[in-house]
Amino acid sequence: MRIPQLLIEATFAKLAISTEPAQLEITQPPAEITIEQPKPELEISVNRPRLTIDQSQAWAEVNLKHVFRLIEDAAKEGYETWLDYVATVSMQGDELMKIENGGDVIAEQAQANSESPPLEFNIVFVPSPFSVKIDYEPGKLIMDWKIHQPLIDVKPHPPIIHYKQGAVHIDVAQRNSLHIDVVT
């Protein structure tokens, strides 16, 4: 005996998928930059050094004096000699006024007036040490800088973007089916 059989044939659906990739283009134009650096300013001032050497005392000690100083010294010496003479004459006059007190005043005055004073001598370094006066004032250099900041100007440009959207296409490549047969 034959039993009827069912013969089932099934096919599944198939999908076809295709894609178009997206495209992205980015270009970045360079920025425009201008830089300007102003020149610095420099001011220099100088106080010059000063060296002063005064050797007039050394020259005077070796008797090499300027004519004005010679005249001044001679006048001063003459005045002092005159003052000494006036003092001596005044003192001798006072002694003569008191001659009645006794003593040999006239002889003593004659002897004092006729004798010159004793000569004095000594060893002296000519010119004397430190007779040359030296004075030094150091100089000074003053530098004044004026520095200016750089002038920077930047003009940025935005990026240029081109975008093409991608796509996904889905199609049915094969439809599903069910086929049933009875086989006896």
PDB file of C-alpha atoms in Angstrom:
ATOM      1  CA  MET A   1       0.000   0.000   0.000  1.00  0.00           C
ATOM      2  CA  ARG A   2       1.165   3.295  -0.877  1.00  0.00           C
ATOM      3  CA  ILE A   3       0.756   6.164   1.471  1.00  0.00           C
ATOM      4  CA  PRO A   4       0.468   9.471  -0.157  1.00  0.00           C
ATOM      5  CA  GLN A   5       3.346  11.783   0.684  1.00  0.00           C
ATOM      6  CA  LEU A   6       3.520  15.460   0.839  1.00  0.00           C
ATOM      7  CA  LEU A   7       6.451  16.992  -0.888  1.00  0.00           C
ATOM      8  CA  ILE A   8       7.105  20.488   0.370  1.00  0.00           C
ATOM      9  CA  GLU A   9       9.556  22.671  -1.423  1.00  0.00           C
ATOM     10  CA  ALA A  10      10.292  26.061   0.141  1.00  0.00           C
ATOM     11  CA  THR A  11      12.581  28.855  -1.074  1.00  0.00           C
ATOM     12  CA  PHE A  12      13.633  31.652   1.183  1.00  0.00           C
ATOM     13  CA  ALA A  13      13.597  35.270   0.242  1.00  0.00           C
ATOM     14  CA  LYS A  14      16.965  36.804  -0.627  1.00  0.00           C
ATOM     15  CA  LEU A  15      17.823  40.433  -0.275  1.00  0.00           C
ATOM     16  CA  ALA A  16      20.240  42.354  -2.510  1.00  0.00           C
ATOM     17  CA  ILE A  17      22.006  45.160  -0.690  1.00  0.00           C
ATOM     18  CA  SER A  18      24.147  47.705  -2.541  1.00  0.00           C
ATOM     19  CA  THR A  19      25.851  50.749  -1.048  1.00  0.00           C
ATOM     20  CA  GLU A  20      27.176  54.006  -2.379  1.00  0.00           C
ATOM     21  CA  PRO A  21      29.890  55.273  -0.041  1.00  0.00           C
ATOM     22  CA  ALA A  22      29.633  58.802   1.285  1.00  0.00           C
ATOM     23  CA  GLN A  23      32.194  61.312   0.003  1.00  0.00           C
ATOM     24  CA  LEU A  24      33.723  64.028   2.200  1.00  0.00           C
ATOM     25  CA  GLU A  25      36.172  66.603   0.905  1.00  0.00           C
ATOM     26  CA  ILE A  26      37.641  69.193   3.264  1.00  0.00           C
ATOM     27  CA  THR A  27      40.025  71.900   2.122  1.00  0.00           C
ATOM     28  CA  GLN A  28      41.480  74.425   4.525  1.00  0.00           C
ATOM     29  CA  PRO A  29      42.569  77.687   2.905  1.00  0.00           C
ATOM     30  CA  PRO A  30      45.579  79.135   4.741  1.00  0.00           C
ATOM     31  CA  ALA A  31      45.001  82.045   7.063  1.00  0.00           C
ATOM     32  CA  GLU A  32      46.320  85.472   6.063  1.00  0.00           C
ATOM     33  CA  ILE A  33      48.857  86.702   8.595  1.00  0.00           C
ATOM     34  CA  THR A  34      50.626  90.030   8.590  1.00  0.00           C
ATOM     35  CA  ILE A  35      53.266  90.700  11.235  1.00  0.00           C
ATOM     36  CA  GLU A  36      54.885  94.086  11.620  1.00  0.00           C
ATOM     37  CA  GLN A  37      57.635  94.670  14.158  1.00  0.00           C
ATOM     38  CA  PRO A  38      58.239  98.371  14.834  1.00  0.00           C
ATOM     39  CA  LYS A  39      61.887  99.138  15.404  1.00  0.00           C
ATOM     40  CA  PRO A  40      62.944  99.674  19.012  1.00  0.00           C
ATOM     41  CA  GLU A  41      64.160 103.121  19.981  1.00  0.00           C
ATOM     42  CA  LEU A  42      67.428 103.525  21.824  1.00  0.00           C
ATOM     43  CA  GLU A  43      68.482 106.710  23.566  1.00  0.00           C
ATOM     44  CA  ILE A  44      72.044 106.894  24.847  1.00  0.00           C
ATOM     45  CA  SER A  45      73.340 109.659  27.051  1.00  0.00           C
ATOM     46  CA  VAL A  46      76.867 109.820  28.355  1.00  0.00           C
ATOM     47  CA  ASN A  47      78.256 111.584  31.389  1.00  0.00           C
ATOM     48  CA  ARG A  48      81.906 111.694  30.508  1.00  0.00           C
ATOM     49  CA  PRO A  49      84.465 110.721  33.125  1.00  0.00           C
ATOM     50  CA  ARG A  50      86.539 113.547  34.561  1.00  0.00           C
ATOM     51  CA  LEU A  51      90.137 113.291  35.731  1.00  0.00           C
ATOM     52  CA  THR A  52      91.535 116.365  37.490  1.00  0.00           C
ATOM     53  CA  ILE A  53      95.242 116.583  38.277  1.00  0.00           C
ATOM     54  CA  ASP A  54      96.297 119.614  40.341  1.00  0.00           C
ATOM     55  CA  GLN A  55     100.085 119.878  40.536  1.00  0.00           C
ATOM     56  CA  SER A  56     100.265 123.548  41.438  1.00  0.00           C
ATOM     57  CA  GLN A  57     101.471 122.724  44.968  1.00  0.00           C
ATOM     58  CA  ALA A  58     104.258 120.484  43.579  1.00  0.00           C
ATOM     59  CA  TRP A  59     105.381 123.225  41.168  1.00  0.00           C
ATOM     60  CA  ALA A  60     105.264 125.779  43.974  1.00  0.00           C
ATOM     61  CA  GLU A  61     107.469 123.568  46.158  1.00  0.00           C
ATOM     62  CA  VAL A  62     110.175 123.479  43.476  1.00  0.00           C
ATOM     63  CA  ASN A  63     109.741 127.263  43.064  1.00  0.00           C
ATOM     64  CA  LEU A  64     108.221 127.086  39.595  1.00  0.00           C
ATOM     65  CA  LYS A  65     105.226 129.267  40.320  1.00  0.00           C
ATOM     66  CA  HIS A  66     102.960 131.259  38.072  1.00  0.00           C
ATOM     67  CA  VAL A  67     103.750 134.979  37.971  1.00  0.00           C
ATOM     68  CA  PHE A  68     100.504 135.862  39.744  1.00  0.00           C
ATOM     69  CA  ARG A  69     101.317 133.449  42.557  1.00  0.00           C
ATOM     70  CA  LEU A  70     104.863 134.840  42.797  1.00  0.00           C
ATOM     71  CA  ILE A  71     103.460 138.345  43.158  1.00  0.00           C
ATOM     72  CA  GLU A  72     100.924 137.169  45.741  1.00  0.00           C
ATOM     73  CA  ASP A  73     103.585 135.308  47.766  1.00  0.00           C
ATOM     74  CA  ALA A  74     105.971 138.290  47.627  1.00  0.00           C
ATOM     75  CA  ALA A  75     103.215 140.636  48.795  1.00  0.00           C
ATOM     76  CA  LYS A  76     102.283 138.250  51.639  1.00  0.00           C
ATOM     77  CA  GLU A  77     105.944 137.859  52.659  1.00  0.00           C
ATOM     78  CA  GLY A  78     106.446 141.637  52.542  1.00  0.00           C
ATOM     79  CA  TYR A  79     103.387 142.184  54.713  1.00  0.00           C
ATOM     80  CA  GLU A  80     104.536 139.583  57.266  1.00  0.00           C
ATOM     81  CA  THR A  81     108.054 141.103  57.319  1.00  0.00           C
ATOM     82  CA  TRP A  82     106.570 144.541  57.862  1.00  0.00           C
ATOM     83  CA  LEU A  83     104.393 143.186  60.731  1.00  0.00           C
ATOM     84  CA  ASP A  84     107.467 141.533  62.320  1.00  0.00           C
ATOM     85  CA  TYR A  85     109.412 144.792  61.955  1.00  0.00           C
ATOM     86  CA  VAL A  86     106.588 146.822  63.521  1.00  0.00           C
ATOM     87  CA  ALA A  87     106.430 144.332  66.426  1.00  0.00           C
ATOM     88  CA  THR A  88     110.225 144.484  66.912  1.00  0.00           C
ATOM     89  CA  VAL A  89     110.332 148.308  66.785  1.00  0.00           C
ATOM     90  CA  SER A  90     107.387 148.523  69.181  1.00  0.00           C
ATOM     91  CA  MET A  91     109.048 146.123  71.622  1.00  0.00           C
ATOM     92  CA  GLN A  92     112.390 147.969  71.393  1.00  0.00           C
ATOM     93  CA  GLY A  93     110.579 151.280  71.880  1.00  0.00           C
ATOM     94  CA  ASP A  94     108.958 149.914  75.028  1.00  0.00           C
ATOM     95  CA  GLU A  95     112.387 148.779  76.290  1.00  0.00           C
ATOM     96  CA  LEU A  96     113.866 152.221  75.602  1.00  0.00           C
ATOM     97  CA  MET A  97     110.954 153.846  77.452  1.00  0.00           C
ATOM     98  CA  LYS A  98     111.939 151.899  80.540  1.00  0.00           C
ATOM     99  CA  ILE A  99     115.676 152.592  80.302  1.00  0.00           C
ATOM    100  CA  GLU A 100     115.597 154.070  83.781  1.00  0.00           C
ATOM    101  CA  ASN A 101     115.057 150.583  85.200  1.00  0.00           C
ATOM    102  CA  GLY A 102     118.653 149.758  84.481  1.00  0.00           C
ATOM    103  CA  GLY A 103     120.435 147.396  82.226  1.00  0.00           C
ATOM    104  CA  ASP A 104     122.322 147.935  79.024  1.00  0.00           C
ATOM    105  CA  VAL A 105     119.297 148.166  76.735  1.00  0.00           C
ATOM    106  CA  ILE A 106     120.999 150.093  73.903  1.00  0.00           C
ATOM    107  CA  ALA A 107     123.884 147.624  73.642  1.00  0.00           C
ATOM    108  CA  GLU A 108     121.561 144.629  73.669  1.00  0.00           C
ATOM    109  CA  GLN A 109     119.384 146.163  70.942  1.00  0.00           C
ATOM    110  CA  ALA A 110     122.458 147.044  68.853  1.00  0.00           C
ATOM    111  CA  GLN A 111     123.731 143.485  69.113  1.00  0.00           C
ATOM    112  CA  ALA A 112     120.257 141.993  68.253  1.00  0.00           C
ATOM    113  CA  ASN A 113     119.895 144.336  65.253  1.00  0.00           C
ATOM    114  CA  SER A 114     123.396 143.637  63.901  1.00  0.00           C
ATOM    115  CA  GLU A 115     123.270 139.832  64.042  1.00  0.00           C
ATOM    116  CA  SER A 116     121.280 137.873  61.528  1.00  0.00           C
ATOM    117  CA  PRO A 117     119.261 134.922  62.824  1.00  0.00           C
ATOM    118  CA  PRO A 118     120.971 131.527  62.723  1.00  0.00           C
ATOM    119  CA  LEU A 119     120.478 129.552  59.531  1.00  0.00           C
ATOM    120  CA  GLU A 120     118.327 126.440  59.723  1.00  0.00           C
ATOM    121  CA  PHE A 121     118.666 123.489  57.407  1.00  0.00           C
ATOM    122  CA  ASN A 122     116.947 120.156  57.047  1.00  0.00           C
ATOM    123  CA  ILE A 123     116.436 117.375  54.503  1.00  0.00           C
ATOM    124  CA  VAL A 124     113.195 117.881  52.579  1.00  0.00           C
ATOM    125  CA  PHE A 125     111.741 115.877  49.728  1.00  0.00           C
ATOM    126  CA  VAL A 126     110.850 118.203  46.886  1.00  0.00           C
ATOM    127  CA  PRO A 127     108.049 118.014  45.930  1.00  0.00           C
ATOM    128  CA  SER A 128     106.540 116.614  49.098  1.00  0.00           C
ATOM    129  CA  PRO A 129     104.588 113.370  48.968  1.00  0.00           C
ATOM    130  CA  PHE A 130     100.951 113.746  47.935  1.00  0.00           C
ATOM    131  CA  SER A 131     101.535 117.296  46.699  1.00  0.00           C
ATOM    132  CA  VAL A 132      99.940 116.332  43.391  1.00  0.00           C
ATOM    133  CA  LYS A 133      96.169 116.201  43.931  1.00  0.00           C
ATOM    134  CA  ILE A 134      94.298 113.702  41.769  1.00  0.00           C
ATOM    135  CA  ASP A 135      90.511 113.623  41.581  1.00  0.00           C
ATOM    136  CA  TYR A 136      88.549 111.198  39.423  1.00  0.00           C
ATOM    137  CA  GLU A 137      84.818 111.212  38.758  1.00  0.00           C
ATOM    138  CA  PRO A 138      83.738 108.077  36.882  1.00  0.00           C
ATOM    139  CA  GLY A 139      81.609 108.436  33.787  1.00  0.00           C
ATOM    140  CA  LYS A 140      78.158 107.024  33.372  1.00  0.00           C
ATOM    141  CA  LEU A 141      76.493 105.513  30.325  1.00  0.00           C
ATOM    142  CA  ILE A 142      72.695 105.710  30.376  1.00  0.00           C
ATOM    143  CA  MET A 143      70.828 103.578  27.842  1.00  0.00           C
ATOM    144  CA  ASP A 144      67.046 103.894  27.544  1.00  0.00           C
ATOM    145  CA  TRP A 145      65.271 101.304  25.393  1.00  0.00           C
ATOM    146  CA  LYS A 146      61.728 101.741  24.134  1.00  0.00           C
ATOM    147  CA  ILE A 147      60.552  98.389  22.845  1.00  0.00           C
ATOM    148  CA  HIS A 148      57.322  98.189  20.858  1.00  0.00           C
ATOM    149  CA  GLN A 149      55.089  95.128  20.754  1.00  0.00           C
ATOM    150  CA  PRO A 150      54.733  93.424  17.349  1.00  0.00           C
ATOM    151  CA  LEU A 151      51.574  94.181  15.380  1.00  0.00           C
ATOM    152  CA  ILE A 152      50.001  90.856  14.370  1.00  0.00           C
ATOM    153  CA  ASP A 153      46.894  90.702  12.148  1.00  0.00           C
ATOM    154  CA  VAL A 154      45.382  87.272  11.469  1.00  0.00           C
ATOM    155  CA  LYS A 155      42.476  86.690   9.053  1.00  0.00           C
ATOM    156  CA  PRO A 156      41.402  83.053   9.342  1.00  0.00           C
ATOM    157  CA  HIS A 157      39.388  81.391   6.560  1.00  0.00           C
ATOM    158  CA  PRO A 158      36.800  78.724   7.409  1.00  0.00           C
ATOM    159  CA  PRO A 159      37.324  75.268   5.946  1.00  0.00           C
ATOM    160  CA  ILE A 160      35.527  74.398   2.690  1.00  0.00           C
ATOM    161  CA  ILE A 161      33.552  71.185   3.159  1.00  0.00           C
ATOM    162  CA  HIS A 162      31.906  69.211   0.284  1.00  0.00           C
ATOM    163  CA  TYR A 163      29.829  66.245   1.439  1.00  0.00           C
ATOM    164  CA  LYS A 164      27.988  63.779  -0.791  1.00  0.00           C
ATOM    165  CA  GLN A 165      25.686  61.574   1.221  1.00  0.00           C
ATOM    166  CA  GLY A 166      26.049  57.845   0.783  1.00  0.00           C
ATOM    167  CA  ALA A 167      23.138  55.502   0.112  1.00  0.00           C
ATOM    168  CA  VAL A 168      22.127  51.939   0.879  1.00  0.00           C
ATOM    169  CA  HIS A 169      19.802  50.233  -1.671  1.00  0.00           C
ATOM    170  CA  ILE A 170      17.916  47.168  -0.544  1.00  0.00           C
ATOM    171  CA  ASP A 171      16.059  45.060  -3.150  1.00  0.00           C
ATOM    172  CA  VAL A 172      14.482  41.649  -3.052  1.00  0.00           C
ATOM    173  CA  ALA A 173      16.674  39.460  -5.212  1.00  0.00           C
ATOM    174  CA  GLN A 174      14.518  36.371  -4.767  1.00  0.00           C
ATOM    175  CA  ARG A 175      11.020  36.087  -3.419  1.00  0.00           C
ATOM    176  CA  ASN A 176      10.072  33.426  -0.945  1.00  0.00           C
ATOM    177  CA  SER A 177       7.862  30.609  -2.112  1.00  0.00           C
ATOM    178  CA  LEU A 178       6.266  27.474  -0.786  1.00  0.00           C
ATOM    179  CA  HIS A 179       5.362  24.660  -3.172  1.00  0.00           C
ATOM    180  CA  ILE A 180       3.470  21.629  -1.844  1.00  0.00           C
ATOM    181  CA  ASP A 181       2.903  18.466  -3.944  1.00  0.00           C
ATOM    182  CA  VAL A 182       1.129  15.317  -3.030  1.00  0.00           C
ATOM    183  CA  VAL A 183       2.888  12.285  -4.297  1.00  0.00           C
ATOM    184  CA  THR A 184       0.934   9.090  -4.329  1.00  0.00           C
TER     185      THR A 184
END
